[in-house]
Short mmCIF file of the N, C-alpha and C atoms (twelve columns), coordinates in Angstrom:
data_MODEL
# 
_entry.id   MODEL 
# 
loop_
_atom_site.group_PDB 
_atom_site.id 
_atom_site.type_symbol 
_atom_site.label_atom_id 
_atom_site.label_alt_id 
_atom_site.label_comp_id 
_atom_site.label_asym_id 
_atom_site.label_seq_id 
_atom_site.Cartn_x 
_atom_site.Cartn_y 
_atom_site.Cartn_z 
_atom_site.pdbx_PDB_model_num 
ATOM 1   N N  . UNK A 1  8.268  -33.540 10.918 1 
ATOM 2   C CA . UNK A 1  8.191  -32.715 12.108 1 
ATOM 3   C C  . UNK A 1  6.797  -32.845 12.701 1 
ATOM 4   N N  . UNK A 2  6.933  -32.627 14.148 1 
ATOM 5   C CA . UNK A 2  6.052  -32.546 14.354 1 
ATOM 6   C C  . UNK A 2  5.206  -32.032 15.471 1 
ATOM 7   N N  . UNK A 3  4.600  -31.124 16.212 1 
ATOM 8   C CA . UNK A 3  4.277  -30.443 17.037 1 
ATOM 9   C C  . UNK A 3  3.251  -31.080 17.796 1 
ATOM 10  N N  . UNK A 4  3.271  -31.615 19.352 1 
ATOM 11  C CA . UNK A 4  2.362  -32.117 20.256 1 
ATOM 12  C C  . UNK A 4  1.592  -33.402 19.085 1 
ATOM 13  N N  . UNK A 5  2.292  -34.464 18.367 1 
ATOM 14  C CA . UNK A 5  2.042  -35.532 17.784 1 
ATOM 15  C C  . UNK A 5  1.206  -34.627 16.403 1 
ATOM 16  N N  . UNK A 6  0.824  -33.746 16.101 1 
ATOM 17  C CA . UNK A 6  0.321  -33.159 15.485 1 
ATOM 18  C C  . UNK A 6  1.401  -33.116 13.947 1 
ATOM 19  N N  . UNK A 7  1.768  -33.604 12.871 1 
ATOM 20  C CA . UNK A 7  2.405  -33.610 11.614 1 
ATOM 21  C C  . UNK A 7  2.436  -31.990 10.925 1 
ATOM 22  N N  . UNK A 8  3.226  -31.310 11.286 1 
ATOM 23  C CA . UNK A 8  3.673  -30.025 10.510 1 
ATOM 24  C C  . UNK A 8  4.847  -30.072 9.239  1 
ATOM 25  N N  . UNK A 9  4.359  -29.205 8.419  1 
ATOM 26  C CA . UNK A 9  6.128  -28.954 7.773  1 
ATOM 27  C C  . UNK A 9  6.296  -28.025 7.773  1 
ATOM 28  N N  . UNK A 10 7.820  -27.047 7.100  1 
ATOM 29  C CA . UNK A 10 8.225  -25.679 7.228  1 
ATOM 30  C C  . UNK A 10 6.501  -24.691 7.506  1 
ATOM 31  N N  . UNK A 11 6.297  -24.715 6.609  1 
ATOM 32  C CA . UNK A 11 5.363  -23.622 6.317  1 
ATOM 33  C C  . UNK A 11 3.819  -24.063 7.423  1 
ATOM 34  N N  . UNK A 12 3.609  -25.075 8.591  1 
ATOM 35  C CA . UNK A 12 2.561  -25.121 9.169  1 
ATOM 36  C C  . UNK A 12 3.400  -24.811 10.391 1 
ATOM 37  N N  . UNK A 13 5.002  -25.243 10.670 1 
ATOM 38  C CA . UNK A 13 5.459  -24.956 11.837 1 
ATOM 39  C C  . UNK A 13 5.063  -23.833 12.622 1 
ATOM 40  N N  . UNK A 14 5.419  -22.154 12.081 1 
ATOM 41  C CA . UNK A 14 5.602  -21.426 13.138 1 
ATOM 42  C C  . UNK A 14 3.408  -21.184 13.354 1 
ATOM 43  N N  . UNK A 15 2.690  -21.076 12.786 1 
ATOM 44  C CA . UNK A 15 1.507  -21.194 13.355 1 
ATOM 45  C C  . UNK A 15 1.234  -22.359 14.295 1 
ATOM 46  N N  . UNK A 16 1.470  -23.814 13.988 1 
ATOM 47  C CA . UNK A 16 1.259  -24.729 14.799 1 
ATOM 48  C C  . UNK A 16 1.459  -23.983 16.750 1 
ATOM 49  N N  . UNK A 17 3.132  -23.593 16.692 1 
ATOM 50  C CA . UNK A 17 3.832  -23.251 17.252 1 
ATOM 51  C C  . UNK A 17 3.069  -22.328 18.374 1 
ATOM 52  N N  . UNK A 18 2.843  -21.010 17.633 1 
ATOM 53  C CA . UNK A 18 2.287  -20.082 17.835 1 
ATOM 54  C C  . UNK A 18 0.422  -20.191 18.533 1 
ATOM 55  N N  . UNK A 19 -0.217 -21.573 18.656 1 
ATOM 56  C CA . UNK A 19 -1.244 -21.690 18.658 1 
ATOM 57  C C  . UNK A 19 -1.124 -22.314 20.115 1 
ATOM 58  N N  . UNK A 20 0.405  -23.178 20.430 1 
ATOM 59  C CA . UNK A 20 0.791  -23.614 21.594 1 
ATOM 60  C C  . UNK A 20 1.147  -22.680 22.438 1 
ATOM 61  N N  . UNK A 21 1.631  -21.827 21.692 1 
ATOM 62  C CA . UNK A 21 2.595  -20.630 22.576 1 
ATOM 63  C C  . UNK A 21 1.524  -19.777 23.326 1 
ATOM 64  N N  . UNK A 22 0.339  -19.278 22.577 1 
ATOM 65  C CA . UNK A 22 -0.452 -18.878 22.854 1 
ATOM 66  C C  . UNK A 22 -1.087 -18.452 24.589 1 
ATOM 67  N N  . UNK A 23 -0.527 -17.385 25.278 1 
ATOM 68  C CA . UNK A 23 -1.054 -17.466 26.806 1 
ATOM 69  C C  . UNK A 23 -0.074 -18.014 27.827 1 
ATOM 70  N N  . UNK A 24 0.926  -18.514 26.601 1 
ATOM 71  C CA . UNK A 24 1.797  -19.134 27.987 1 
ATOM 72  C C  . UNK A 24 3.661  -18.451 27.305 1 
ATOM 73  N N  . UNK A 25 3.683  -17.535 27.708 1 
ATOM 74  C CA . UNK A 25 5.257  -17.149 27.289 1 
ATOM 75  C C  . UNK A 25 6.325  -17.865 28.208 1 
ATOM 76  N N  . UNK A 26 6.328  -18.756 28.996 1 
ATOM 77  C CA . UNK A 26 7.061  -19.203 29.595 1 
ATOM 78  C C  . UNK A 26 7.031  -20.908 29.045 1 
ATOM 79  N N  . UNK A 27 6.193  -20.970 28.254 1 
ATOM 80  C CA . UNK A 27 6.553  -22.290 27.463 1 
ATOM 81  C C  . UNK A 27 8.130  -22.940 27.081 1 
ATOM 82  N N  . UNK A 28 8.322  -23.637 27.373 1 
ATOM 83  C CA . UNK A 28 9.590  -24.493 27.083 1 
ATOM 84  C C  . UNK A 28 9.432  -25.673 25.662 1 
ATOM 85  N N  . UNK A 29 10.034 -24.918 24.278 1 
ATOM 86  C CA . UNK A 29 9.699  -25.638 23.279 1 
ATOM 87  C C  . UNK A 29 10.577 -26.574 23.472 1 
ATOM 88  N N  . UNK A 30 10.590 -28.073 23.186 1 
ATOM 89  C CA . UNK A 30 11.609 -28.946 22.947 1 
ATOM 90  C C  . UNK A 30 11.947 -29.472 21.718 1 
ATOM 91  N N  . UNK A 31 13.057 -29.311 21.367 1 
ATOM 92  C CA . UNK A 31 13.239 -29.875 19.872 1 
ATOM 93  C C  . UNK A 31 13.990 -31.261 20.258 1 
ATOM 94  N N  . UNK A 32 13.604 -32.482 19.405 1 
ATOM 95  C CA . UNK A 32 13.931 -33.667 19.634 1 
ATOM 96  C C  . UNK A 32 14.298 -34.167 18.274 1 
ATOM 97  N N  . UNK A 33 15.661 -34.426 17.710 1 
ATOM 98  C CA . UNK A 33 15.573 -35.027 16.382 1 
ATOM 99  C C  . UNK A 33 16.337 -36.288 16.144 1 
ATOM 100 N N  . UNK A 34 15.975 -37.051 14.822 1 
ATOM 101 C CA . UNK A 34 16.409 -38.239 14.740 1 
ATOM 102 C C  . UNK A 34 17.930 -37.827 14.615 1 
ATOM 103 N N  . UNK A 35 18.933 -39.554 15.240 1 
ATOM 104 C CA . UNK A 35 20.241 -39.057 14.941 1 
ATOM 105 C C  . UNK A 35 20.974 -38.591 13.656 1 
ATOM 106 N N  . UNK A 36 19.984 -38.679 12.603 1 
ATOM 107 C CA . UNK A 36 20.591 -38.885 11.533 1 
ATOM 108 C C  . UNK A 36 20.003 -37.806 10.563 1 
ATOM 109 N N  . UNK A 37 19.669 -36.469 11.634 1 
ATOM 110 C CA . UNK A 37 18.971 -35.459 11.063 1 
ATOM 111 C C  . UNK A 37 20.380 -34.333 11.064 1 
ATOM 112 N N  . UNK A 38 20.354 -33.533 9.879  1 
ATOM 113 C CA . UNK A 38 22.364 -32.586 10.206 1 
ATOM 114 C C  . UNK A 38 21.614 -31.293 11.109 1 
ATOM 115 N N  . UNK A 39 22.787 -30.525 11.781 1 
ATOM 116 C CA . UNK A 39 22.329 -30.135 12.429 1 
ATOM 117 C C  . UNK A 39 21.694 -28.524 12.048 1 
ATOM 118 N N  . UNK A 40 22.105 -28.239 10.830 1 
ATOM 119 C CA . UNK A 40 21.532 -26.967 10.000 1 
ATOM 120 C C  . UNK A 40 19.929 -27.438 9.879  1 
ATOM 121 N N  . UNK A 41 19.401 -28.707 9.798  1 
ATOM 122 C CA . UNK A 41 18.195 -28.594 10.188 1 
ATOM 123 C C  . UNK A 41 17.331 -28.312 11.650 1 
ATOM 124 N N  . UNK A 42 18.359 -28.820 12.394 1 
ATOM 125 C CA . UNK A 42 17.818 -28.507 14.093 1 
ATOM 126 C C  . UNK A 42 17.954 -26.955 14.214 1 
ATOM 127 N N  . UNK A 43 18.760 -26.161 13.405 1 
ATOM 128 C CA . UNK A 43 19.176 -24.746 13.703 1 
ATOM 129 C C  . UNK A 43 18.231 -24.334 13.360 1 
ATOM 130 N N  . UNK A 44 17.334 -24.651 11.744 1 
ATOM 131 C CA . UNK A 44 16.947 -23.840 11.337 1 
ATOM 132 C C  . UNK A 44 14.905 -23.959 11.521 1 
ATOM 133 N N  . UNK A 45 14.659 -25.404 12.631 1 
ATOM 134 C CA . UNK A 45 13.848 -25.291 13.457 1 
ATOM 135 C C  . UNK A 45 13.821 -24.280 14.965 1 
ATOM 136 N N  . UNK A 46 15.393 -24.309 15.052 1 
ATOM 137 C CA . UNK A 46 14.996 -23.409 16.160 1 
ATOM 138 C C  . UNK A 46 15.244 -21.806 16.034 1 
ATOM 139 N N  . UNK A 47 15.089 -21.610 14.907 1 
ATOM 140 C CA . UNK A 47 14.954 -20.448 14.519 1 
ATOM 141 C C  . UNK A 47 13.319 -20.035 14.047 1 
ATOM 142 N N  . UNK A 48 13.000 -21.405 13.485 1 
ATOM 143 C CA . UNK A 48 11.465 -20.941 13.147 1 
ATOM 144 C C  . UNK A 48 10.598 -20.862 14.498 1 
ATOM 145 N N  . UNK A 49 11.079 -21.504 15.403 1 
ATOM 146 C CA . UNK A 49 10.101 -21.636 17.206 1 
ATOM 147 C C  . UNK A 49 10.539 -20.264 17.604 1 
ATOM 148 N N  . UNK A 50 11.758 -20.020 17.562 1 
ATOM 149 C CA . UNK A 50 11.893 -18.356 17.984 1 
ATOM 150 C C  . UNK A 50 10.790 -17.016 17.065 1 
ATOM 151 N N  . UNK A 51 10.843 -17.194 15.844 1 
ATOM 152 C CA . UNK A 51 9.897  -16.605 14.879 1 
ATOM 153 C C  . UNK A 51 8.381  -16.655 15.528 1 
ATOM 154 N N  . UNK A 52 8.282  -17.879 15.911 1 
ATOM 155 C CA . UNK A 52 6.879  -18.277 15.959 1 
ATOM 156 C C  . UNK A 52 6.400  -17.356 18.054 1 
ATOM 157 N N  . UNK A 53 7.858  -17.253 18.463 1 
ATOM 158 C CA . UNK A 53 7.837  -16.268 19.391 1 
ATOM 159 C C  . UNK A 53 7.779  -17.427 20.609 1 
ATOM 160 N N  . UNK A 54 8.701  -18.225 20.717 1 
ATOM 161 C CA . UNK A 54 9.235  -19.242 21.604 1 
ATOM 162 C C  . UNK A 54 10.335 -18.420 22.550 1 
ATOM 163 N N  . UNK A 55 10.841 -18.270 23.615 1 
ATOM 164 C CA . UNK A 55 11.298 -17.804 24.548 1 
ATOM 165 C C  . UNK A 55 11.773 -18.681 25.538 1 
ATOM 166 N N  . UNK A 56 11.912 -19.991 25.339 1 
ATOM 167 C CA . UNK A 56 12.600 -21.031 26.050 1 
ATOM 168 C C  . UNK A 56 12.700 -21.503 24.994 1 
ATOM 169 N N  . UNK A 57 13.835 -22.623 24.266 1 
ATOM 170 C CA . UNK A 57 13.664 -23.220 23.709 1 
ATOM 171 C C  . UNK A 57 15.151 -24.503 24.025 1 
ATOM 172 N N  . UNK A 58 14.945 -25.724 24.087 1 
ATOM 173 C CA . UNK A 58 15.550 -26.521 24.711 1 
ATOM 174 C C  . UNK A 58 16.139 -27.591 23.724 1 
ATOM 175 N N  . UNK A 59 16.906 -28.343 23.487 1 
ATOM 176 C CA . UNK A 59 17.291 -29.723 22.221 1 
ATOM 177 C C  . UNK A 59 17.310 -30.981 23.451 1 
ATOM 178 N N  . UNK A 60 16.526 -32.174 22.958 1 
ATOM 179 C CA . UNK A 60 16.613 -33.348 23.860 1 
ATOM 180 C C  . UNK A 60 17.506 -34.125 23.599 1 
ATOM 181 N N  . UNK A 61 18.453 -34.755 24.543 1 
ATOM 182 C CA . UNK A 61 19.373 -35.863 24.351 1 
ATOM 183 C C  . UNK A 61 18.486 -36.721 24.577 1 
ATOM 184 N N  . UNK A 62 19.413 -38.238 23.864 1 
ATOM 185 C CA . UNK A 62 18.871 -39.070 24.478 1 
ATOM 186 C C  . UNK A 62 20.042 -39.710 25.493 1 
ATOM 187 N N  . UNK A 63 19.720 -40.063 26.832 1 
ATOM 188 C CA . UNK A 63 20.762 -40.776 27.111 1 
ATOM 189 C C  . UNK A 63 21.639 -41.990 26.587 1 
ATOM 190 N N  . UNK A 64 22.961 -42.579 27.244 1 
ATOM 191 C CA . UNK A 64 23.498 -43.698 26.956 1 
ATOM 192 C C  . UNK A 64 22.801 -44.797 27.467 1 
ATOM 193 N N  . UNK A 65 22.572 -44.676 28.646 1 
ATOM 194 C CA . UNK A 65 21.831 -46.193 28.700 1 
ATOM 195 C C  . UNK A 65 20.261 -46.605 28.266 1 
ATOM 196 N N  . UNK A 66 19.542 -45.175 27.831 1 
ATOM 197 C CA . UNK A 66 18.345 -45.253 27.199 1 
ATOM 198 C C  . UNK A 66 18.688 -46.188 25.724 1 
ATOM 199 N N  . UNK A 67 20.124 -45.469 24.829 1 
ATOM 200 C CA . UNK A 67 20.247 -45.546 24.339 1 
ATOM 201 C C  . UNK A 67 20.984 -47.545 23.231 1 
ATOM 202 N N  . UNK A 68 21.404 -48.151 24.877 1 
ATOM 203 C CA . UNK A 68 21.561 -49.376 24.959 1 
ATOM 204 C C  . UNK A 68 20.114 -49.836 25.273 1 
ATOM 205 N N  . UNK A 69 19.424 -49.437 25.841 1 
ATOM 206 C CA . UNK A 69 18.454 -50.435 26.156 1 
ATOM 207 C C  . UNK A 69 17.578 -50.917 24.864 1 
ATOM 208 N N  . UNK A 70 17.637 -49.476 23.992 1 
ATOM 209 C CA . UNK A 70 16.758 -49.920 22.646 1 
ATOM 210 C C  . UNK A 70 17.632 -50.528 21.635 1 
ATOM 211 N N  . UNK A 71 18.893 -50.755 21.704 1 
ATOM 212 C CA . UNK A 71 19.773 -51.368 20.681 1 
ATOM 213 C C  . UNK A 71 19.329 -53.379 21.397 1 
ATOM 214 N N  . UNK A 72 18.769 -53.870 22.515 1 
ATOM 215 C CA . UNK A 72 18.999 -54.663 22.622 1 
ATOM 216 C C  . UNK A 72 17.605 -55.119 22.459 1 
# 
């Protein structure tokens, strides 16, 4: 995981978080995960960004043709 290229795990997440969040409550967290991550882990990141007192919080697709362009 990892916050603004910055390497967190469970226990650095919601401070990392919280240090971004900081002044800006209208922050939009994005969670972005590999395809091959289940999704009780994406849940249970976006439960720790809510903890950490996130108030937008968003999941990134990737598109289909993004998604051809890097297969070739």
């Amino acid at each position: 995981m990892a916050v603004n290229e910055a390497t967190v795990d469970e226990t650095t997440l919601i401070p990392a978080l919280q240090k971004e969040l900081k002044d800006k409550p209208d922050f939009l967290v994005i969670i972005r995960a590999d395809q091959g991550i289940n999704y009780g882990m994406v849940e249970k990141v976006m439960d720790l960004a809510k903890q950490a007192g996130a108030q937008r919080i968003a999941i990134a697709t990737q598109q289909e043709q993004e998604k051809m362009v890097a297969a070739q």
